[in-house]
C-alpha cells in the first residue's frame, strides 16, 4: 500500500503548538535573586527548596506567579481592574510559556467573625438551598438560613398618577437567618468595668487602673478637667447622666485645660486605643490588662449557633442547619449520603463531593461552623485546595507554599497523593517545600542558595531528586539527615497538672506535663494537640505562648520596631550626634515630609486601583536629608535599617557603634534563625514561621517559666532545624520549660518527653495514646507517630 506524500514528515515533526513545554525565566532579579535564569518543565511536579531566605518565594511567587496574574488582570476591562490590586511587572528580562497561575498559599482565611469553614467553601450555600427545599416547617428562601443575612421589614407609600392621584401602600420583607442579639457572630463581647476603675475611689483619688492613665497624665486630665464629671466624687456615687458621660459619651471637641481636645467616654476610648491593636505587639503589662478587661461569652439568644429562632426550628428529620454545621464533616458526609430525595438529587451529589473532598484531604475532623480565623496556615491552605480538587481546569499552574505545614508524617503521604493527582490532570505544580518526604515525589527539583538574603539568590542545582542527593549542595547534604535518639534524657524538675481537659474534641484528658525539660506534643492533624496545649493549661501557670498568628501592623512596622531594637539604635545615634532620638524615627520628626516616612508615595486613582512609587525626595530611604548627615560608626540610620540582623550584630558589637542593648536583641534574632532578615523589612512580608520566630525572639527576654511553641520548624530548611534544636536546648538549660507542638521527627527524637494524642482526628482523637520518652515510643511502636519515628531513626 503506497504512502501518502509527506506522511512521514507529518508523523515525525511535532505540531508547533506542542513545543511549548517549558516555562522559561531569564534574568530574574526580584528581591535577592541574582540574575537567575531557569527552565521549568510544564505538566510536571517541580519542588523548589533551599534555606530560609534563599529566594524560593521570590522566584516562584514574586516572579512566575506574579507575572501570570498581572497578565490575566490586564485582560479585564479598565472598570473591573479598578477593583483589583495593581501588580507591578517583576524585575525579570524574559518570561515565556506562562500559564494561568492559581496560588494556594498559607495566608490565613479572613478572620471576620462571620467567616466560617462553610462560608469559605461552597458547602454552606448548598446546605442552605437544601434546607430551604426540604426543611420543615418551611421558613423561606436560602437567605432565611444564613447567619450573614439580617431580617428586614419596611413599609411606605408610592404615588401612582393615572388620571387621578392614588396612594398605594407597599410593604417589603426579607427573611434572614441572622441572630438579632449577636448579629451572626455567635459570641457577645463585653468590657469588665471593674478592671478599668475602682468605683469606691474618686478620679482624683486614683480610681483608674488602666495602664497609661496615671494621676496627672493627659489621659487622666481628659476626664478630671472636662467639667462633665466631678473628679472628687467616688465613681459609685455618680448619677446616671454622669456615669454615661464618663463611660459612653460620644466623641466631642471641647477645650480641656486650655487646649482643644476630643473628649469621649472611657469605654469607646479603651476599645480604640487597646482592643484595635495586636495583642502580641503590646508590652507585657498592657497585654495582661487587655486579657483581664475583655470578656467573650456565648450568645445566650442563639446559644452560639449565630442563627435566628426560625432557622434553628426548621429541620430535615431531626437535624437543623445549626446541627448540620456543628457536625464533624466526616459525620455530615455520612448524613448527606443517607438523604434520598430525587427532587434535589444533583444538589446532594455536589454537596457530597465537596464534603468527601474535606475527608480526602485530611480535614474531615473540622466542622462547617468552625470560624475561618481559627484555622492554622496549613489548614487554611488545604481548605483552599478543596476548591481546585474537583475543578475541570487543566494546563493550569498551581503554586503551593509548603503544603505539608501542620501535617503529621502520616498525613504528608495523603497530601503527596493529592499533588500528584493535580499533576496527572495535566497541570504544572510548583511547590516550595523543605520536608524530605515531599521533595522525594518531585519530577524536577530546583535548589536555591547557597545562603540566605544577600548570600542566596542563585540556582545551586536543578535536576532529579537523585541528582540533588549527589550534588553536594546544602540541601543535598542534609536530605538524608536523620536525628538519632538521645542517649540520656533530662529528668523533670516537677510537673504541670492538666486535669479533666475537655476543650474541643478532648475527652476529659488528665496529663502531667513535665517541667524543666523539652516536651513534644504530637499526633495527627486534628487530634487535639492545640486544644490541650493552648486551651487547657491551668490559668495560673507562668506560660508564654508563641504561635504563628499574624502580627497586626502597618507597612511601617518592621523587625526593628516590633522587637524594640529601634529604641537603643535611636538613642545611640542621638548620643553620638548630640541631637534628639525622635529625629531617627521614620514615624516621627525625622520622617521625609514628602512621603511621611513611608519611603513610597501611594496615589489614589479614583475608580482605578491605586499605585505606589518610590519617593523621589528621599529615594525610598524614609528620612529627611538632614537626618542622614548624622552618622554612627560611619553609617546613617537608613543604611543601618538596610542591614541584615547578622551584619547589624557585627556593627553594634564593637567599635564606635558598640551598643550592648541593641546587641542583646540582635543576638536573640540570630539565635532563632532570623539572621538574614533586614531590620527595616515590613512585617507584612514575613511568613508564618518567620513571624513565630520573631515573636519568640521578643519573648526570650521575659521571665516566664514555660514556653509553648506551635510548630517552630515551619519554613525551616533541614540545615536550620539543627540550629533550632540547639536554641530549644539552651532555653531548657537556662531553667525554662519548653512545650512544643510539633510533627517534625527530628524534634521528636530530640525531646526528653513525648505526649502523643490520637488515635485519629476530631471525635476519633482527643485521647492520650502515649506518654513517655522517645526511645520508649519507638520501642513500643503502638501509635502512628511511633511507627513513623521508628522508621525515621532507622530503628
PDB file of C-alpha atoms in Angstrom, residues 277-523:
ATOM      1  CA  UNK A 277      -4.262  46.618  68.286  1.00  0.00           C
ATOM      2  CA  UNK A 278      -2.461  43.300  68.029  1.00  0.00           C
ATOM      3  CA  UNK A 279      -2.051  41.801  71.491  1.00  0.00           C
ATOM      4  CA  UNK A 280       1.277  40.231  70.540  1.00  0.00           C
ATOM      5  CA  UNK A 281       2.771  43.628  69.727  1.00  0.00           C
ATOM      6  CA  UNK A 282       1.854  45.083  73.123  1.00  0.00           C
ATOM      7  CA  UNK A 283       4.107  45.448  76.114  1.00  0.00           C
ATOM      8  CA  UNK A 284       3.553  42.601  78.612  1.00  0.00           C
ATOM      9  CA  UNK A 285       1.722  44.712  81.242  1.00  0.00           C
ATOM     10  CA  UNK A 286      -0.678  46.140  78.615  1.00  0.00           C
ATOM     11  CA  UNK A 287      -1.292  42.674  77.154  1.00  0.00           C
ATOM     12  CA  UNK A 288      -2.120  41.382  80.648  1.00  0.00           C
ATOM     13  CA  UNK A 289      -4.575  44.265  81.151  1.00  0.00           C
ATOM     14  CA  UNK A 290      -6.399  43.546  77.871  1.00  0.00           C
ATOM     15  CA  UNK A 291      -6.692  39.841  78.749  1.00  0.00           C
ATOM     16  CA  UNK A 292      -8.205  40.806  82.111  1.00  0.00           C
ATOM     17  CA  UNK A 293     -10.555  43.528  80.883  1.00  0.00           C
ATOM     18  CA  UNK A 294     -12.270  41.913  77.874  1.00  0.00           C
ATOM     19  CA  UNK A 295     -14.717  39.028  78.245  1.00  0.00           C
ATOM     20  CA  UNK A 296     -16.254  36.962  75.432  1.00  0.00           C
ATOM     21  CA  UNK A 297     -19.327  34.863  76.180  1.00  0.00           C
ATOM     22  CA  UNK A 298     -21.516  32.602  74.033  1.00  0.00           C
ATOM     23  CA  UNK A 299     -24.600  34.460  72.797  1.00  0.00           C
ATOM     24  CA  UNK A 300     -27.457  33.471  75.163  1.00  0.00           C
ATOM     25  CA  UNK A 301     -30.072  34.073  72.465  1.00  0.00           C
ATOM     26  CA  UNK A 302     -28.819  31.618  69.792  1.00  0.00           C
ATOM     27  CA  UNK A 303     -26.529  29.524  72.031  1.00  0.00           C
ATOM     28  CA  UNK A 304     -23.573  30.250  69.743  1.00  0.00           C
ATOM     29  CA  UNK A 305     -25.239  28.927  66.566  1.00  0.00           C
ATOM     30  CA  UNK A 306     -25.418  32.506  65.106  1.00  0.00           C
ATOM     31  CA  UNK A 307     -28.909  31.730  63.740  1.00  0.00           C
ATOM     32  CA  UNK A 308     -32.340  33.198  64.397  1.00  0.00           C
ATOM     33  CA  UNK A 309     -35.004  31.028  66.079  1.00  0.00           C
ATOM     34  CA  UNK A 310     -36.838  30.273  62.823  1.00  0.00           C
ATOM     35  CA  UNK A 311     -33.710  28.877  61.140  1.00  0.00           C
ATOM     36  CA  UNK A 312     -32.965  26.708  64.181  1.00  0.00           C
ATOM     37  CA  UNK A 313     -36.529  25.325  64.273  1.00  0.00           C
ATOM     38  CA  UNK A 314     -36.662  24.217  60.610  1.00  0.00           C
ATOM     39  CA  UNK A 315     -35.377  20.631  60.330  1.00  0.00           C
ATOM     40  CA  UNK A 316     -34.771  17.757  57.948  1.00  0.00           C
ATOM     41  CA  UNK A 317     -35.713  14.732  60.044  1.00  0.00           C
ATOM     42  CA  UNK A 318     -34.408  15.735  63.462  1.00  0.00           C
ATOM     43  CA  UNK A 319     -31.438  17.781  62.146  1.00  0.00           C
ATOM     44  CA  UNK A 320     -31.459  21.589  61.867  1.00  0.00           C
ATOM     45  CA  UNK A 321     -28.951  23.523  59.737  1.00  0.00           C
ATOM     46  CA  UNK A 322     -27.213  24.547  63.007  1.00  0.00           C
ATOM     47  CA  UNK A 323     -26.857  20.838  63.937  1.00  0.00           C
ATOM     48  CA  UNK A 324     -25.547  20.024  60.446  1.00  0.00           C
ATOM     49  CA  UNK A 325     -22.918  22.773  60.586  1.00  0.00           C
ATOM     50  CA  UNK A 326     -21.830  21.683  64.081  1.00  0.00           C
ATOM     51  CA  UNK A 327     -21.294  18.057  62.981  1.00  0.00           C
ATOM     52  CA  UNK A 328     -17.817  16.789  62.222  1.00  0.00           C
ATOM     53  CA  UNK A 329     -17.580  16.947  58.411  1.00  0.00           C
ATOM     54  CA  UNK A 330     -16.960  13.176  58.138  1.00  0.00           C
ATOM     55  CA  UNK A 331     -20.260  12.598  60.027  1.00  0.00           C
ATOM     56  CA  UNK A 332     -22.071  15.257  57.967  1.00  0.00           C
ATOM     57  CA  UNK A 333     -20.937  13.487  54.773  1.00  0.00           C
ATOM     58  CA  UNK A 334     -22.478  10.237  56.080  1.00  0.00           C
ATOM     59  CA  UNK A 335     -25.745  12.060  56.957  1.00  0.00           C
ATOM     60  CA  UNK A 336     -25.990  13.648  53.486  1.00  0.00           C
ATOM     61  CA  UNK A 337     -25.326  10.251  51.904  1.00  0.00           C
ATOM     62  CA  UNK A 338     -28.366   8.912  53.770  1.00  0.00           C
ATOM     63  CA  UNK A 339     -30.734  11.517  52.283  1.00  0.00           C
ATOM     64  CA  UNK A 340     -32.737  10.143  49.382  1.00  0.00           C
ATOM     65  CA  UNK A 341     -34.764  12.869  47.700  1.00  0.00           C
ATOM     66  CA  UNK A 342     -34.950  12.781  43.865  1.00  0.00           C
ATOM     67  CA  UNK A 343     -36.096  16.433  43.654  1.00  0.00           C
ATOM     68  CA  UNK A 344     -32.682  17.664  44.883  1.00  0.00           C
ATOM     69  CA  UNK A 345     -30.508  14.785  43.616  1.00  0.00           C
ATOM     70  CA  UNK A 346     -27.970  16.979  41.679  1.00  0.00           C
ATOM     71  CA  UNK A 347     -27.561  19.243  44.735  1.00  0.00           C
ATOM     72  CA  UNK A 348     -26.981  16.254  47.043  1.00  0.00           C
ATOM     73  CA  UNK A 349     -24.352  14.874  44.626  1.00  0.00           C
ATOM     74  CA  UNK A 350     -22.457  18.199  44.507  1.00  0.00           C
ATOM     75  CA  UNK A 351     -22.625  18.606  48.308  1.00  0.00           C
ATOM     76  CA  UNK A 352     -21.471  15.005  48.778  1.00  0.00           C
ATOM     77  CA  UNK A 353     -18.437  15.612  46.526  1.00  0.00           C
ATOM     78  CA  UNK A 354     -17.442  18.754  48.444  1.00  0.00           C
ATOM     79  CA  UNK A 355     -17.750  17.050  51.857  1.00  0.00           C
ATOM     80  CA  UNK A 356     -15.853  13.967  50.636  1.00  0.00           C
ATOM     81  CA  UNK A 357     -13.055  16.301  49.450  1.00  0.00           C
ATOM     82  CA  UNK A 358     -12.685  17.566  53.024  1.00  0.00           C
ATOM     83  CA  UNK A 359     -12.298  13.991  54.289  1.00  0.00           C
ATOM     84  CA  UNK A 360      -9.933  13.021  51.445  1.00  0.00           C
ATOM     85  CA  UNK A 361      -7.644  15.971  52.159  1.00  0.00           C
ATOM     86  CA  UNK A 362      -7.438  15.154  55.878  1.00  0.00           C
ATOM     87  CA  UNK A 363      -9.851  17.830  57.143  1.00  0.00           C
ATOM     88  CA  UNK A 364     -12.771  15.534  58.000  1.00  0.00           C
ATOM     89  CA  UNK A 365     -12.327  16.473  61.673  1.00  0.00           C
ATOM     90  CA  UNK A 366     -13.392  20.110  61.093  1.00  0.00           C
ATOM     91  CA  UNK A 367     -16.995  21.326  61.296  1.00  0.00           C
ATOM     92  CA  UNK A 368     -18.579  23.830  58.894  1.00  0.00           C
ATOM     93  CA  UNK A 369     -19.287  26.273  61.746  1.00  0.00           C
ATOM     94  CA  UNK A 370     -15.582  26.458  62.697  1.00  0.00           C
ATOM     95  CA  UNK A 371     -14.518  30.158  62.490  1.00  0.00           C
ATOM     96  CA  UNK A 372     -12.166  30.569  59.494  1.00  0.00           C
ATOM     97  CA  UNK A 373      -9.803  32.764  61.529  1.00  0.00           C
ATOM     98  CA  UNK A 374      -9.048  29.868  63.916  1.00  0.00           C
ATOM     99  CA  UNK A 375      -7.619  27.619  61.181  1.00  0.00           C
ATOM    100  CA  UNK A 376      -3.855  27.202  61.109  1.00  0.00           C
ATOM    101  CA  UNK A 377      -1.929  28.280  57.996  1.00  0.00           C
ATOM    102  CA  UNK A 378      -1.714  24.658  56.816  1.00  0.00           C
ATOM    103  CA  UNK A 379      -5.429  24.023  57.407  1.00  0.00           C
ATOM    104  CA  UNK A 380      -6.337  27.237  55.539  1.00  0.00           C
ATOM    105  CA  UNK A 381      -4.181  26.126  52.607  1.00  0.00           C
ATOM    106  CA  UNK A 382      -5.917  22.735  52.482  1.00  0.00           C
ATOM    107  CA  UNK A 383      -9.384  24.358  52.634  1.00  0.00           C
ATOM    108  CA  UNK A 384      -8.372  26.433  49.580  1.00  0.00           C
ATOM    109  CA  UNK A 385      -7.262  23.206  47.852  1.00  0.00           C
ATOM    110  CA  UNK A 386     -10.818  21.844  48.072  1.00  0.00           C
ATOM    111  CA  UNK A 387     -11.954  24.414  45.514  1.00  0.00           C
ATOM    112  CA  UNK A 388      -9.450  23.043  42.996  1.00  0.00           C
ATOM    113  CA  UNK A 389      -9.618  19.266  43.504  1.00  0.00           C
ATOM    114  CA  UNK A 390     -12.854  18.851  41.566  1.00  0.00           C
ATOM    115  CA  UNK A 391     -12.011  21.591  39.068  1.00  0.00           C
ATOM    116  CA  UNK A 392     -12.406  20.916  35.344  1.00  0.00           C
ATOM    117  CA  UNK A 393      -9.417  23.173  34.555  1.00  0.00           C
ATOM    118  CA  UNK A 394      -6.279  21.642  33.060  1.00  0.00           C
ATOM    119  CA  UNK A 395      -2.991  23.152  31.895  1.00  0.00           C
ATOM    120  CA  UNK A 396      -3.042  25.440  34.920  1.00  0.00           C
ATOM    121  CA  UNK A 397      -0.020  26.277  37.096  1.00  0.00           C
ATOM    122  CA  UNK A 398      -0.772  25.517  40.755  1.00  0.00           C
ATOM    123  CA  UNK A 399       1.631  27.181  43.196  1.00  0.00           C
ATOM    124  CA  UNK A 400       1.859  25.803  46.733  1.00  0.00           C
ATOM    125  CA  UNK A 401       3.689  27.261  49.718  1.00  0.00           C
ATOM    126  CA  UNK A 402       4.795  24.404  51.989  1.00  0.00           C
ATOM    127  CA  UNK A 403       1.589  22.332  51.749  1.00  0.00           C
ATOM    128  CA  UNK A 404       2.897  19.904  54.407  1.00  0.00           C
ATOM    129  CA  UNK A 405       2.838  22.555  57.165  1.00  0.00           C
ATOM    130  CA  UNK A 406       0.894  21.271  60.168  1.00  0.00           C
ATOM    131  CA  UNK A 407       0.796  17.715  58.821  1.00  0.00           C
ATOM    132  CA  UNK A 408       1.802  14.576  60.694  1.00  0.00           C
ATOM    133  CA  UNK A 409       4.090  12.267  58.639  1.00  0.00           C
ATOM    134  CA  UNK A 410       1.036  10.013  58.181  1.00  0.00           C
ATOM    135  CA  UNK A 411      -0.916  12.891  56.573  1.00  0.00           C
ATOM    136  CA  UNK A 412       2.011  14.001  54.354  1.00  0.00           C
ATOM    137  CA  UNK A 413       1.578  10.836  52.247  1.00  0.00           C
ATOM    138  CA  UNK A 414      -2.050  11.770  51.609  1.00  0.00           C
ATOM    139  CA  UNK A 415      -1.032  15.324  50.631  1.00  0.00           C
ATOM    140  CA  UNK A 416       1.593  13.946  48.241  1.00  0.00           C
ATOM    141  CA  UNK A 417      -1.102  11.869  46.523  1.00  0.00           C
ATOM    142  CA  UNK A 418      -3.256  14.996  46.049  1.00  0.00           C
ATOM    143  CA  UNK A 419      -0.361  16.957  44.498  1.00  0.00           C
ATOM    144  CA  UNK A 420       0.296  14.077  42.107  1.00  0.00           C
ATOM    145  CA  UNK A 421      -3.436  13.966  41.226  1.00  0.00           C
ATOM    146  CA  UNK A 422      -3.324  17.634  40.236  1.00  0.00           C
ATOM    147  CA  UNK A 423      -0.236  16.995  38.100  1.00  0.00           C
ATOM    148  CA  UNK A 424      -1.758  13.937  36.429  1.00  0.00           C
ATOM    149  CA  UNK A 425      -4.747  16.026  35.286  1.00  0.00           C
ATOM    150  CA  UNK A 426      -2.265  17.864  33.034  1.00  0.00           C
ATOM    151  CA  UNK A 427      -1.338  20.726  35.366  1.00  0.00           C
ATOM    152  CA  UNK A 428       2.018  22.280  36.237  1.00  0.00           C
ATOM    153  CA  UNK A 429       2.534  22.028  40.018  1.00  0.00           C
ATOM    154  CA  UNK A 430       5.168  24.247  41.661  1.00  0.00           C
ATOM    155  CA  UNK A 431       5.827  23.575  45.349  1.00  0.00           C
ATOM    156  CA  UNK A 432       8.051  25.457  47.799  1.00  0.00           C
ATOM    157  CA  UNK A 433       8.992  22.790  50.354  1.00  0.00           C
ATOM    158  CA  UNK A 434      11.540  21.665  52.961  1.00  0.00           C
ATOM    159  CA  UNK A 435      10.294  18.218  54.035  1.00  0.00           C
ATOM    160  CA  UNK A 436      12.315  15.303  52.548  1.00  0.00           C
ATOM    161  CA  UNK A 437       9.096  13.236  52.136  1.00  0.00           C
ATOM    162  CA  UNK A 438       7.611  15.964  49.905  1.00  0.00           C
ATOM    163  CA  UNK A 439      10.842  16.556  47.943  1.00  0.00           C
ATOM    164  CA  UNK A 440      11.018  12.804  47.216  1.00  0.00           C
ATOM    165  CA  UNK A 441       7.954  12.834  44.876  1.00  0.00           C
ATOM    166  CA  UNK A 442       9.257  15.646  42.650  1.00  0.00           C
ATOM    167  CA  UNK A 443       9.783  15.154  38.917  1.00  0.00           C
ATOM    168  CA  UNK A 444      12.150  18.130  38.935  1.00  0.00           C
ATOM    169  CA  UNK A 445      13.970  19.884  41.806  1.00  0.00           C
ATOM    170  CA  UNK A 446      15.330  23.442  41.890  1.00  0.00           C
ATOM    171  CA  UNK A 447      17.649  24.222  44.824  1.00  0.00           C
ATOM    172  CA  UNK A 448      18.346  27.891  45.606  1.00  0.00           C
ATOM    173  CA  UNK A 449      21.072  29.307  47.825  1.00  0.00           C
ATOM    174  CA  UNK A 450      23.724  28.776  48.864  1.00  0.00           C
ATOM    175  CA  UNK A 451      22.855  31.011  51.835  1.00  0.00           C
ATOM    176  CA  UNK A 452      20.092  33.404  52.884  1.00  0.00           C
ATOM    177  CA  UNK A 453      19.461  37.049  51.977  1.00  0.00           C
ATOM    178  CA  UNK A 454      22.385  38.553  50.073  1.00  0.00           C
ATOM    179  CA  UNK A 455      24.250  35.220  50.346  1.00  0.00           C
ATOM    180  CA  UNK A 456      21.475  33.471  48.372  1.00  0.00           C
ATOM    181  CA  UNK A 457      19.553  34.201  45.196  1.00  0.00           C
ATOM    182  CA  UNK A 458      21.380  31.810  42.855  1.00  0.00           C
ATOM    183  CA  UNK A 459      20.469  28.388  41.425  1.00  0.00           C
ATOM    184  CA  UNK A 460      22.663  25.783  43.143  1.00  0.00           C
ATOM    185  CA  UNK A 461      21.116  22.744  41.472  1.00  0.00           C
ATOM    186  CA  UNK A 462      18.321  21.704  39.118  1.00  0.00           C
ATOM    187  CA  UNK A 463      17.508  18.154  38.131  1.00  0.00           C
ATOM    188  CA  UNK A 464      16.187  14.952  39.701  1.00  0.00           C
ATOM    189  CA  UNK A 465      15.933  14.071  43.402  1.00  0.00           C
ATOM    190  CA  UNK A 466      18.739  11.542  42.996  1.00  0.00           C
ATOM    191  CA  UNK A 467      20.871  14.222  41.354  1.00  0.00           C
ATOM    192  CA  UNK A 468      20.183  16.553  44.298  1.00  0.00           C
ATOM    193  CA  UNK A 469      21.382  13.889  46.740  1.00  0.00           C
ATOM    194  CA  UNK A 470      24.694  13.604  44.915  1.00  0.00           C
ATOM    195  CA  UNK A 471      25.071  17.342  44.241  1.00  0.00           C
ATOM    196  CA  UNK A 472      26.833  18.390  47.446  1.00  0.00           C
ATOM    197  CA  UNK A 473      24.583  21.463  47.955  1.00  0.00           C
ATOM    198  CA  UNK A 474      23.383  22.325  51.475  1.00  0.00           C
ATOM    199  CA  UNK A 475      20.024  20.705  50.720  1.00  0.00           C
ATOM    200  CA  UNK A 476      21.621  17.687  49.053  1.00  0.00           C
ATOM    201  CA  UNK A 477      23.924  17.082  52.025  1.00  0.00           C
ATOM    202  CA  UNK A 478      21.077  17.303  54.554  1.00  0.00           C
ATOM    203  CA  UNK A 479      18.402  15.457  52.549  1.00  0.00           C
ATOM    204  CA  UNK A 480      19.153  12.143  54.243  1.00  0.00           C
ATOM    205  CA  UNK A 481      19.847  13.656  57.683  1.00  0.00           C
ATOM    206  CA  UNK A 482      18.259  11.616  60.407  1.00  0.00           C
ATOM    207  CA  UNK A 483      18.377  12.762  64.019  1.00  0.00           C
ATOM    208  CA  UNK A 484      19.196   9.941  66.406  1.00  0.00           C
ATOM    209  CA  UNK A 485      17.510   9.321  69.733  1.00  0.00           C
ATOM    210  CA  UNK A 486      19.336  10.856  72.697  1.00  0.00           C
ATOM    211  CA  UNK A 487      21.411   8.526  74.879  1.00  0.00           C
ATOM    212  CA  UNK A 488      20.100  10.171  78.038  1.00  0.00           C
ATOM    213  CA  UNK A 489      17.102  12.425  78.655  1.00  0.00           C
ATOM    214  CA  UNK A 490      16.761  15.175  81.269  1.00  0.00           C
ATOM    215  CA  UNK A 491      14.886  14.460  84.484  1.00  0.00           C
ATOM    216  CA  UNK A 492      11.834  16.690  85.096  1.00  0.00           C
ATOM    217  CA  UNK A 493      12.002  19.258  87.904  1.00  0.00           C
ATOM    218  CA  UNK A 494       8.272  18.925  88.581  1.00  0.00           C
ATOM    219  CA  UNK A 495       5.017  18.625  86.661  1.00  0.00           C
ATOM    220  CA  UNK A 496       2.260  20.893  85.406  1.00  0.00           C
ATOM    221  CA  UNK A 497      -1.029  19.122  86.047  1.00  0.00           C
ATOM    222  CA  UNK A 498      -3.790  19.246  83.444  1.00  0.00           C
ATOM    223  CA  UNK A 499      -6.983  17.677  84.764  1.00  0.00           C
ATOM    224  CA  UNK A 500     -10.286  16.995  83.003  1.00  0.00           C
ATOM    225  CA  UNK A 501      -9.347  18.829  79.798  1.00  0.00           C
ATOM    226  CA  UNK A 502     -12.407  18.839  77.531  1.00  0.00           C
ATOM    227  CA  UNK A 503     -11.788  21.774  75.132  1.00  0.00           C
ATOM    228  CA  UNK A 504     -12.996  20.998  71.582  1.00  0.00           C
ATOM    229  CA  UNK A 505     -12.521  17.256  70.988  1.00  0.00           C
ATOM    230  CA  UNK A 506     -10.527  16.411  74.157  1.00  0.00           C
ATOM    231  CA  UNK A 507     -12.131  13.621  76.148  1.00  0.00           C
ATOM    232  CA  UNK A 508     -11.708  14.541  79.810  1.00  0.00           C
ATOM    233  CA  UNK A 509      -7.918  14.267  79.498  1.00  0.00           C
ATOM    234  CA  UNK A 510      -5.667  14.055  82.560  1.00  0.00           C
ATOM    235  CA  UNK A 511      -1.963  14.510  81.869  1.00  0.00           C
ATOM    236  CA  UNK A 512       1.159  15.684  83.703  1.00  0.00           C
ATOM    237  CA  UNK A 513       3.378  17.934  81.580  1.00  0.00           C
ATOM    238  CA  UNK A 514       6.950  17.613  82.949  1.00  0.00           C
ATOM    239  CA  UNK A 515       8.719  20.889  83.810  1.00  0.00           C
ATOM    240  CA  UNK A 516      12.365  21.769  83.225  1.00  0.00           C
ATOM    241  CA  UNK A 517      12.605  19.540  80.130  1.00  0.00           C
ATOM    242  CA  UNK A 518      11.810  19.631  76.391  1.00  0.00           C
ATOM    243  CA  UNK A 519       8.323  18.171  75.903  1.00  0.00           C
ATOM    244  CA  UNK A 520       6.901  17.498  72.436  1.00  0.00           C
ATOM    245  CA  UNK A 521       3.129  17.178  71.960  1.00  0.00           C
ATOM    246  CA  UNK A 522       2.346  15.325  68.750  1.00  0.00           C
ATOM    247  CA  UNK A 523      -0.391  13.429  66.911  1.00  0.00           C
TER     248      UNK A 523
END
